[in-house]
Short mmCIF file of C-alpha atoms and ligand atoms in Angstrom, two decimals:
data_model
loop_
_atom_site.label_atom_id
_atom_site.label_comp_id
_atom_site.label_asym_id
_atom_site.label_seq_id
_atom_site.Cartn_x
_atom_site.Cartn_y
_atom_site.Cartn_z
CA MET H 1 0.08 0.41 -0.20
CA LEU H 2 1.23 3.24 -0.84
CA ALA H 3 2.27 5.64 2.40
CA LYS H 4 -0.19 8.22 3.35
CA LYS H 5 1.55 11.56 2.94
CA THR H 6 1.12 14.03 5.45
CA LEU H 7 -1.96 15.88 4.78
CA ALA H 8 -2.20 19.72 4.03
CA ARG H 9 -5.65 20.31 5.49
CA LYS H 10 -7.24 17.91 7.39
CA GLU H 11 -10.52 18.97 8.36
CA ALA H 12 -14.02 17.94 9.30
CA PRO H 13 -16.69 17.48 6.76
CA ASP H 14 -18.16 21.08 6.70
CA GLY H 15 -21.11 19.89 4.70
CA GLY H 16 -19.69 21.76 1.17
CA ALA H 17 -19.32 25.53 2.76
CA GLU H 18 -18.29 27.93 -0.18
CA ASP H 19 -14.59 29.01 0.74
CA ARG H 20 -12.54 30.97 -1.25
CA ARG H 21 -9.29 29.15 -0.74
CA ASP H 22 -11.57 26.19 -2.61
CA ALA H 23 -10.20 25.04 -5.69
CA LEU H 24 -14.01 22.99 -6.67
CA GLY H 25 -16.93 24.11 -4.44
CA VAL H 26 -20.07 22.15 -6.00
CA SER H 27 -23.19 23.19 -4.16
CA ARG H 28 -26.31 21.20 -4.89
CA LEU H 29 -25.62 20.27 -8.12
CA SER H 30 -28.70 18.35 -9.64
CA LEU H 31 -28.03 17.50 -13.62
CA ALA H 32 -31.03 15.56 -16.05
CA VAL H 33 -30.99 15.26 -19.94
CA GLY H 34 -34.38 15.55 -21.85
CA ALA H 35 -37.27 17.73 -20.95
CA GLY H 36 -40.52 17.69 -19.60
CA GLU H 37 -42.73 14.31 -18.47
CA ARG H 38 -39.19 12.86 -20.15
CA ALA H 39 -36.45 14.23 -18.46
CA ILE H 40 -34.66 11.66 -17.19
CA PRO H 41 -32.99 12.98 -13.45
CA LEU H 42 -28.31 11.75 -13.98
CA LEU H 43 -27.35 13.67 -10.73
CA ALA H 44 -29.31 15.30 -7.05
CA ASP H 45 -28.20 17.44 -4.81
CA VAL H 46 -24.75 16.98 -4.94
CA THR H 47 -22.31 18.65 -3.35
CA VAL H 48 -18.66 18.17 -3.05
CA ARG H 49 -15.97 20.89 -2.21
CA VAL H 50 -11.80 20.63 -2.75
CA GLY H 51 -10.00 22.69 -0.86
CA ARG H 52 -6.18 23.56 -2.11
CA GLY H 53 -3.49 21.13 -1.52
CA GLU H 54 -6.60 18.64 -0.44
CA THR H 55 -7.10 15.32 -2.06
CA VAL H 56 -10.20 14.06 -1.88
CA GLY H 57 -12.22 11.16 -3.45
CA LEU H 58 -14.83 10.34 -4.63
CA VAL H 59 -15.92 6.60 -4.78
CA GLY H 60 -18.76 4.71 -5.95
CA GLU H 61 -20.26 1.38 -7.77
CA SER H 62 -20.38 1.97 -11.93
CA GLY H 63 -22.77 4.21 -12.68
CA SER H 64 -23.14 5.85 -9.68
CA GLY H 65 -22.80 9.64 -11.23
CA LYS H 66 -18.85 9.76 -10.57
CA SER H 67 -17.23 10.91 -14.03
CA LEU H 68 -20.64 12.98 -14.88
CA THR H 69 -19.79 14.83 -11.62
CA ALA H 70 -15.82 15.54 -12.69
CA ARG H 71 -17.27 15.59 -15.93
CA THR H 72 -19.72 18.34 -14.78
CA ALA H 73 -17.06 20.69 -12.52
CA LEU H 74 -15.39 21.58 -15.91
CA GLY H 75 -18.68 22.75 -17.62
CA MET H 76 -18.50 19.50 -20.07
CA LEU H 77 -22.39 18.39 -19.56
CA PRO H 78 -23.69 15.52 -21.78
CA ARG H 79 -25.66 16.39 -24.63
CA GLY H 80 -29.43 17.73 -24.28
CA ALA H 81 -28.44 17.96 -20.02
CA ARG H 82 -29.44 21.11 -17.83
CA ALA H 83 -27.97 21.67 -14.81
CA THR H 84 -29.68 23.20 -11.53
CA GLY H 85 -27.47 24.26 -8.21
CA SER H 86 -23.80 26.39 -8.67
CA VAL H 87 -20.64 24.70 -9.35
CA THR H 88 -17.30 26.95 -8.43
CA VAL H 89 -13.67 26.59 -9.80
CA SER H 90 -11.24 28.93 -9.04
CA ASP H 91 -14.20 31.72 -9.02
CA VAL H 92 -15.37 30.77 -11.99
CA ASP H 93 -19.24 30.32 -12.31
CA VAL H 94 -19.08 27.18 -14.14
CA LEU H 95 -22.81 27.20 -15.15
CA SER H 96 -23.31 30.67 -16.57
CA ALA H 97 -18.90 30.81 -18.17
CA GLY H 98 -19.52 30.71 -21.83
CA ARG H 99 -17.11 28.69 -23.95
CA LYS H 100 -14.31 30.75 -24.08
CA THR H 101 -13.95 31.19 -20.27
CA LEU H 102 -14.39 27.30 -20.14
CA ARG H 103 -12.21 27.12 -22.63
CA ASP H 104 -9.80 29.25 -21.26
CA LEU H 105 -10.25 27.81 -17.15
CA ARG H 106 -9.50 24.29 -18.75
CA ARG H 107 -6.46 25.35 -20.55
CA THR H 108 -5.12 27.14 -17.35
CA ARG H 109 -6.26 26.80 -13.91
CA ALA H 110 -8.40 23.35 -14.42
CA SER H 111 -7.13 20.02 -15.82
CA MET H 112 -8.81 16.75 -16.19
CA ILE H 113 -7.20 13.65 -16.14
CA PHE H 114 -9.31 10.58 -18.02
CA GLN H 115 -9.69 6.96 -17.48
CA ASP H 116 -8.31 6.12 -21.07
CA PRO H 117 -5.91 8.41 -22.21
CA ARG H 118 -6.50 7.65 -25.90
CA ALA H 119 -9.60 9.17 -25.77
CA SER H 120 -8.39 12.38 -24.26
CA ILE H 121 -5.86 12.98 -26.96
CA ASN H 122 -6.08 14.05 -30.34
CA PRO H 123 -4.57 11.46 -32.13
CA VAL H 124 -3.38 12.98 -35.29
CA ARG H 125 -1.23 15.95 -33.23
CA ARG H 126 2.59 15.32 -32.18
CA ILE H 127 2.96 15.07 -28.06
CA GLY H 128 5.19 18.29 -28.39
CA ASP H 129 2.25 20.71 -29.47
CA TYR H 130 0.18 18.55 -27.13
CA LEU H 131 2.27 19.67 -23.82
CA THR H 132 2.63 23.15 -25.32
CA GLU H 133 -1.08 24.35 -26.36
CA GLY H 134 -1.96 25.07 -22.58
CA LEU H 135 1.52 27.05 -21.76
CA ARG H 136 1.42 29.19 -25.18
CA ALA H 137 -3.10 29.79 -23.54
CA ARG H 138 -0.44 31.34 -20.85
CA GLY H 139 0.97 33.44 -22.66
CA VAL H 140 4.19 31.37 -22.16
CA PRO H 141 6.73 32.10 -25.49
CA ALA H 142 7.37 28.81 -28.09
CA ARG H 143 10.63 28.40 -26.85
CA ALA H 144 10.20 28.05 -23.57
CA ALA H 145 7.66 26.46 -23.84
CA ALA H 146 9.18 23.93 -25.51
CA GLU H 147 11.71 24.22 -23.18
CA ARG H 148 8.89 23.00 -20.40
CA ALA H 149 7.54 20.43 -22.47
CA LEU H 150 11.01 18.32 -22.34
CA ASP H 151 11.32 18.99 -18.48
CA LEU H 152 8.17 17.83 -18.07
CA LEU H 153 7.90 14.64 -19.98
CA ASP H 154 11.26 14.29 -17.99
CA GLN H 155 9.58 14.54 -14.89
CA VAL H 156 6.85 11.78 -15.31
CA GLY H 157 9.70 9.06 -16.48
CA ILE H 158 9.54 9.47 -20.96
CA ARG H 159 12.76 8.44 -21.32
CA ASP H 160 14.51 10.24 -24.38
CA PRO H 161 12.28 13.54 -24.23
CA GLY H 162 13.95 14.93 -27.34
CA SER H 163 12.57 12.38 -29.31
CA ALA H 164 8.96 11.83 -27.36
CA VAL H 165 8.18 15.46 -27.76
CA ARG H 166 7.92 14.31 -32.12
CA ARG H 167 5.82 11.09 -31.83
CA PHE H 168 2.15 10.79 -31.95
CA PRO H 169 0.05 9.13 -29.36
CA HIS H 170 -0.35 5.87 -31.45
CA GLU H 171 3.93 5.31 -30.70
CA PHE H 172 3.43 4.90 -27.09
CA SER H 173 2.37 2.14 -25.23
CA GLY H 174 -1.18 3.23 -22.80
CA GLY H 175 0.87 3.92 -19.79
CA MET H 176 3.67 5.80 -21.19
CA LEU H 177 0.51 7.71 -22.76
CA GLN H 178 -1.08 8.37 -19.79
CA ARG H 179 2.21 10.23 -18.06
CA VAL H 180 2.19 12.56 -21.26
CA VAL H 181 -0.97 12.98 -20.66
CA ILE H 182 -0.47 13.71 -17.09
CA ALA H 183 2.30 15.65 -17.99
CA GLY H 184 0.10 17.72 -19.84
CA ALA H 185 -2.76 18.41 -17.39
CA LEU H 186 0.19 19.61 -15.03
CA SER H 187 2.21 21.60 -17.38
CA THR H 188 -0.17 24.63 -16.30
CA GLU H 189 0.00 23.71 -12.89
CA PRO H 190 -3.15 23.60 -12.33
CA GLU H 191 -5.11 25.17 -9.31
CA LEU H 192 -8.01 22.01 -9.22
CA LEU H 193 -7.26 18.29 -11.20
CA LEU H 194 -9.77 16.28 -11.55
CA ALA H 195 -8.27 13.01 -12.03
CA ASP H 196 -11.17 10.59 -13.03
CA GLU H 197 -9.98 6.59 -12.34
CA PRO H 198 -6.53 7.66 -13.59
CA THR H 199 -4.51 4.27 -13.01
CA THR H 200 -7.53 1.58 -13.43
CA ALA H 201 -5.97 1.12 -16.70
CA LEU H 202 -2.28 0.32 -15.89
CA ASP H 203 -0.53 -2.10 -14.15
CA VAL H 204 0.21 -1.77 -10.12
CA THR H 205 3.76 -0.68 -10.76
CA THR H 206 3.27 1.68 -13.32
CA GLN H 207 0.11 2.88 -10.73
CA ALA H 208 1.89 3.82 -7.98
CA GLU H 209 4.38 5.70 -10.11
CA VAL H 210 1.85 7.28 -11.17
CA ILE H 211 0.47 8.59 -8.25
CA ALA H 212 3.58 9.13 -6.29
CA LEU H 213 4.04 11.57 -9.29
CA LEU H 214 0.62 13.15 -9.00
CA LYS H 215 0.74 13.72 -4.91
CA ASN H 216 4.85 15.18 -5.86
CA MET H 217 3.40 17.61 -8.79
CA GLN H 218 0.57 18.44 -5.67
CA GLN H 219 2.14 19.03 -3.15
CA VAL H 220 5.21 21.38 -5.15
CA HIS H 221 1.79 23.44 -6.52
CA GLY H 222 -0.55 22.85 -3.87
CA THR H 223 -2.74 21.31 -6.38
CA GLY H 224 -6.64 20.22 -5.06
CA MET H 225 -7.33 17.29 -6.09
CA LEU H 226 -10.52 14.94 -6.78
CA PHE H 227 -9.42 11.76 -7.21
CA VAL H 228 -12.41 9.38 -9.09
CA THR H 229 -12.31 5.71 -8.18
CA HIS H 230 -14.15 2.69 -7.16
CA ASP H 231 -10.77 1.19 -5.43
CA LEU H 232 -10.91 1.91 -2.04
CA ASP H 233 -7.71 0.85 -0.85
CA LEU H 234 -5.98 3.63 -2.67
CA ALA H 235 -8.82 6.19 -2.00
CA ALA H 236 -7.30 5.39 2.25
CA ALA H 237 -3.91 5.81 0.91
CA ILE H 238 -3.97 9.06 -0.75
CA CYS H 239 -7.38 11.35 -0.39
CA ASP H 240 -7.73 13.69 3.24
CA ARG H 241 -11.42 13.42 2.70
CA ILE H 242 -13.80 11.12 0.83
CA TYR H 243 -17.52 11.49 -1.11
CA VAL H 244 -19.00 8.42 -1.66
CA MET H 245 -21.73 8.37 -4.03
CA TYR H 246 -24.59 6.42 -4.63
CA ALA H 247 -27.31 6.57 -7.64
CA GLY H 248 -26.63 9.75 -8.46
CA ARG H 249 -25.95 11.55 -5.03
CA ILE H 250 -23.48 11.76 -2.09
CA VAL H 251 -24.71 9.44 0.71
CA GLU H 252 -21.49 10.22 2.94
CA GLU H 253 -18.72 12.35 3.67
CA SER H 254 -15.90 12.03 5.72
CA VAL H 255 -12.31 12.20 6.19
CA SER H 256 -10.27 9.21 4.70
CA ALA H 257 -9.02 7.40 7.90
CA ALA H 258 -12.54 7.61 10.00
CA LEU H 259 -14.49 6.41 6.93
CA PHE H 260 -12.81 2.99 6.69
CA THR H 261 -12.73 2.24 10.54
CA ALA H 262 -16.15 3.97 11.02
CA PRO H 263 -18.70 4.19 7.87
CA ALA H 264 -21.81 5.14 8.78
CA HIS H 265 -23.94 5.06 5.61
CA PRO H 266 -24.81 1.47 4.88
CA TYR H 267 -23.94 1.08 1.65
CA THR H 268 -20.27 2.70 2.70
CA ARG H 269 -20.19 -0.30 4.66
CA ALA H 270 -21.26 -2.77 2.45
CA LEU H 271 -18.21 -1.50 -0.20
CA LEU H 272 -16.05 -1.86 2.19
CA GLU H 273 -16.86 -5.68 3.07
CA ALA H 274 -17.24 -5.77 -0.46
CA SER H 275 -13.56 -5.22 -0.47
CA PRO H 276 -10.85 -7.61 -0.74
CA SER H 277 -8.17 -5.47 -0.25
CA VAL H 278 -9.31 -2.84 2.66
CA HIS H 279 -10.60 -5.78 4.52
CA GLY H 280 -7.87 -8.29 3.89
CA ASP H 281 -7.60 -12.33 2.99
CA LYS H 282 -8.66 -13.22 6.31
CA VAL H 283 -12.75 -11.53 5.97
CA ALA H 284 -14.83 -13.04 3.99
CA ILE H 285 -16.35 -10.57 1.00
CA LYS H 286 -19.76 -9.74 0.54
CA ALA H 287 -21.25 -9.14 -2.13
CA ILE H 288 -23.52 -6.00 -2.44
CA LYS H 289 -27.03 -7.93 -2.72
CA GLY H 290 -29.07 -6.39 -5.91
CA ARG H 291 -27.53 -4.08 -8.64
CA PRO H 292 -26.39 -0.56 -8.97
CA ARG H 293 -29.13 1.78 -9.64
CA ALA H 294 -29.19 4.88 -11.72
CA LEU H 295 -30.50 8.07 -10.01
CA ALA H 296 -34.20 7.80 -12.45
CA GLU H 297 -34.69 3.88 -11.63
CA SER H 298 -33.96 4.51 -7.72
CA PRO H 299 -37.23 3.23 -5.37
CA SER H 300 -38.62 6.81 -3.30
CA GLY H 301 -37.18 7.83 -0.73
CA CYS H 302 -33.28 6.34 0.64
CA SER H 303 -31.98 5.34 -3.10
CA PHE H 304 -30.26 2.28 -1.59
CA ARG H 305 -33.37 0.67 0.89
CA ASP H 306 -33.87 -2.14 -2.38
CA ARG H 307 -30.41 -3.26 -1.24
CA CYS H 308 -29.99 -2.25 1.93
CA PRO H 309 -30.21 -4.80 5.26
CA LEU H 310 -31.27 -1.86 7.90
CA ALA H 311 -33.94 -0.74 6.10
CA GLY H 312 -37.68 0.36 7.04
CA ASP H 313 -40.94 1.81 6.28
CA ASP H 314 -39.47 4.97 7.10
CA CYS H 315 -36.99 4.85 4.95
CA ALA H 316 -39.23 5.17 1.97
CA ALA H 317 -41.14 8.42 2.92
CA SER H 318 -38.24 11.24 1.30
CA VAL H 319 -34.71 11.25 0.65
CA PRO H 320 -32.58 11.14 3.96
CA ALA H 321 -31.40 14.67 4.54
CA HIS H 322 -27.46 14.79 5.63
CA ARG H 323 -26.66 14.49 9.24
CA PRO H 324 -23.74 14.83 11.21
CA HIS H 325 -22.83 11.31 12.58
CA GLY H 326 -18.99 10.84 14.24
CA THR H 327 -17.00 12.42 11.79
CA SER H 328 -19.49 11.92 8.89
CA LEU H 329 -21.74 13.96 7.14
CA VAL H 330 -24.10 10.76 6.51
CA ALA H 331 -27.89 10.97 4.37
CA CYS H 332 -29.09 7.82 6.61
CA LEU H 333 -31.49 7.59 9.36
CA HIS H 334 -29.66 4.85 10.60
CA PRO H 335 -26.66 5.59 10.67
CA GLU H 336 -26.20 4.51 14.64
CA GLN H 337 -27.04 0.43 13.52
CA VAL H 338 -23.92 0.77 11.05
CA THR H 339 -21.80 2.17 13.29
CA PRO H 340 -22.91 3.13 17.07
N1 ATP V 401 -24.74 11.57 -21.77
C1 ATP V 401 -25.86 10.52 -21.19
N2 ATP V 401 -26.85 10.64 -20.85
C2 ATP V 401 -27.76 10.09 -20.68
N3 ATP V 401 -27.29 8.99 -19.46
C3 ATP V 401 -25.98 9.26 -19.20
C4 ATP V 401 -25.02 10.12 -19.67
N4 ATP V 401 -23.82 10.20 -19.68
C5 ATP V 401 -23.61 8.94 -18.31
N5 ATP V 401 -25.09 8.61 -18.25
C6 ATP V 401 -25.57 7.82 -16.90
O1 ATP V 401 -25.46 8.91 -15.86
C7 ATP V 401 -25.40 7.36 -14.75
C8 ATP V 401 -24.07 7.59 -14.06
O2 ATP V 401 -22.43 7.72 -14.99
P1 ATP V 401 -21.13 8.25 -14.36
O3 ATP V 401 -20.79 7.57 -16.00
O4 ATP V 401 -21.43 9.14 -14.27
O5 ATP V 401 -21.15 6.95 -13.85
P2 ATP V 401 -19.82 6.64 -13.28
O6 ATP V 401 -19.46 6.57 -11.61
O7 ATP V 401 -18.25 7.26 -13.30
O8 ATP V 401 -19.75 4.99 -13.56
P3 ATP V 401 -18.09 4.32 -13.78
O9 ATP V 401 -17.87 4.04 -12.53
O10 ATP V 401 -18.75 2.54 -14.91
O11 ATP V 401 -17.19 4.57 -14.57
C9 ATP V 401 -24.84 6.39 -15.51
O12 ATP V 401 -26.49 5.41 -14.90
C10 ATP V 401 -25.21 6.42 -17.09
O13 ATP V 401 -25.74 5.43 -17.93
MG1 MG V 402 -16.87 6.93 -14.48
#
């Protein structure tokens, strides 16, 4: 397991209170595609904040809305989607910002690393052009940008950066290309880095190197990082705070260490029990019964209630509001039955 570094800001969850120093503030974000009766809700009431220099995890099963949340944070909404609530990145109001403002934001102050490096990089442009683009947008002269590109490639462990800048994406393996994408994301020393399962496609050794790189760059530049993953072990190792998502909603938020020892939501506990690495191999792994739900098909009241061993009639009445329990903010009526 990766060593947990000293944390820049370790604090109790605060329910997403806006802070001018925050790298990301998502407040009561709801997202739906389609209009009128045909509207399909995808996210509901999502509140997430990432402080400067902080690493914040976003975990949950496939389809829970992690990528939608990360993409919406940079104004990349699905076609035909409508968002309500607010999203602030480095003082930019993302949901009302125009195209140019968003493009500038993405080029300079906020970066995103996607799970699949090939999907996020133009296949017909040389790596050098890809890396200098953001720097040039920030007004860095061409020669200085070219030198910085070489330096970045060296820092992310690409051998012979001089020849790498002349190569095209298809000439790199997946792991090497992910390093290039990370170099690109870090080229502008962003205030916010959204990392959407950046290491899922990589082997464990490369994964550890890439994570170390991200943490190092983050510490040097004070970048706030939202780290999307379904790997709880990895989240435990690198995150200061963690948000747990289920069916398009945040169901629990806690400081990382406490979430793993004292989960407050039955879903969080179920995720932990289903994770072999967090529990060690002596404890029987329990699969979560049923299948994950999308927001549109989740039951009334608590979305998790049809899979929850603790659910009672009261859970069907309305969506539970977030309330404090231990170090968590949890959307459950019975957290004391999960961890007293
Ligand atoms: N453009 C879209 N139009 C309609 N529904 C969408 C769209 N994009 C995503 N969804 C739905 O929204 C839900 C959340 O998707 P999202 O990609 O955010 O999940 P995720 O948590 O990132 O999952 P994974 O771990 O598999 O990456 C899913 O049910 C998905 O089918
Ligand atoms: Mg995803």
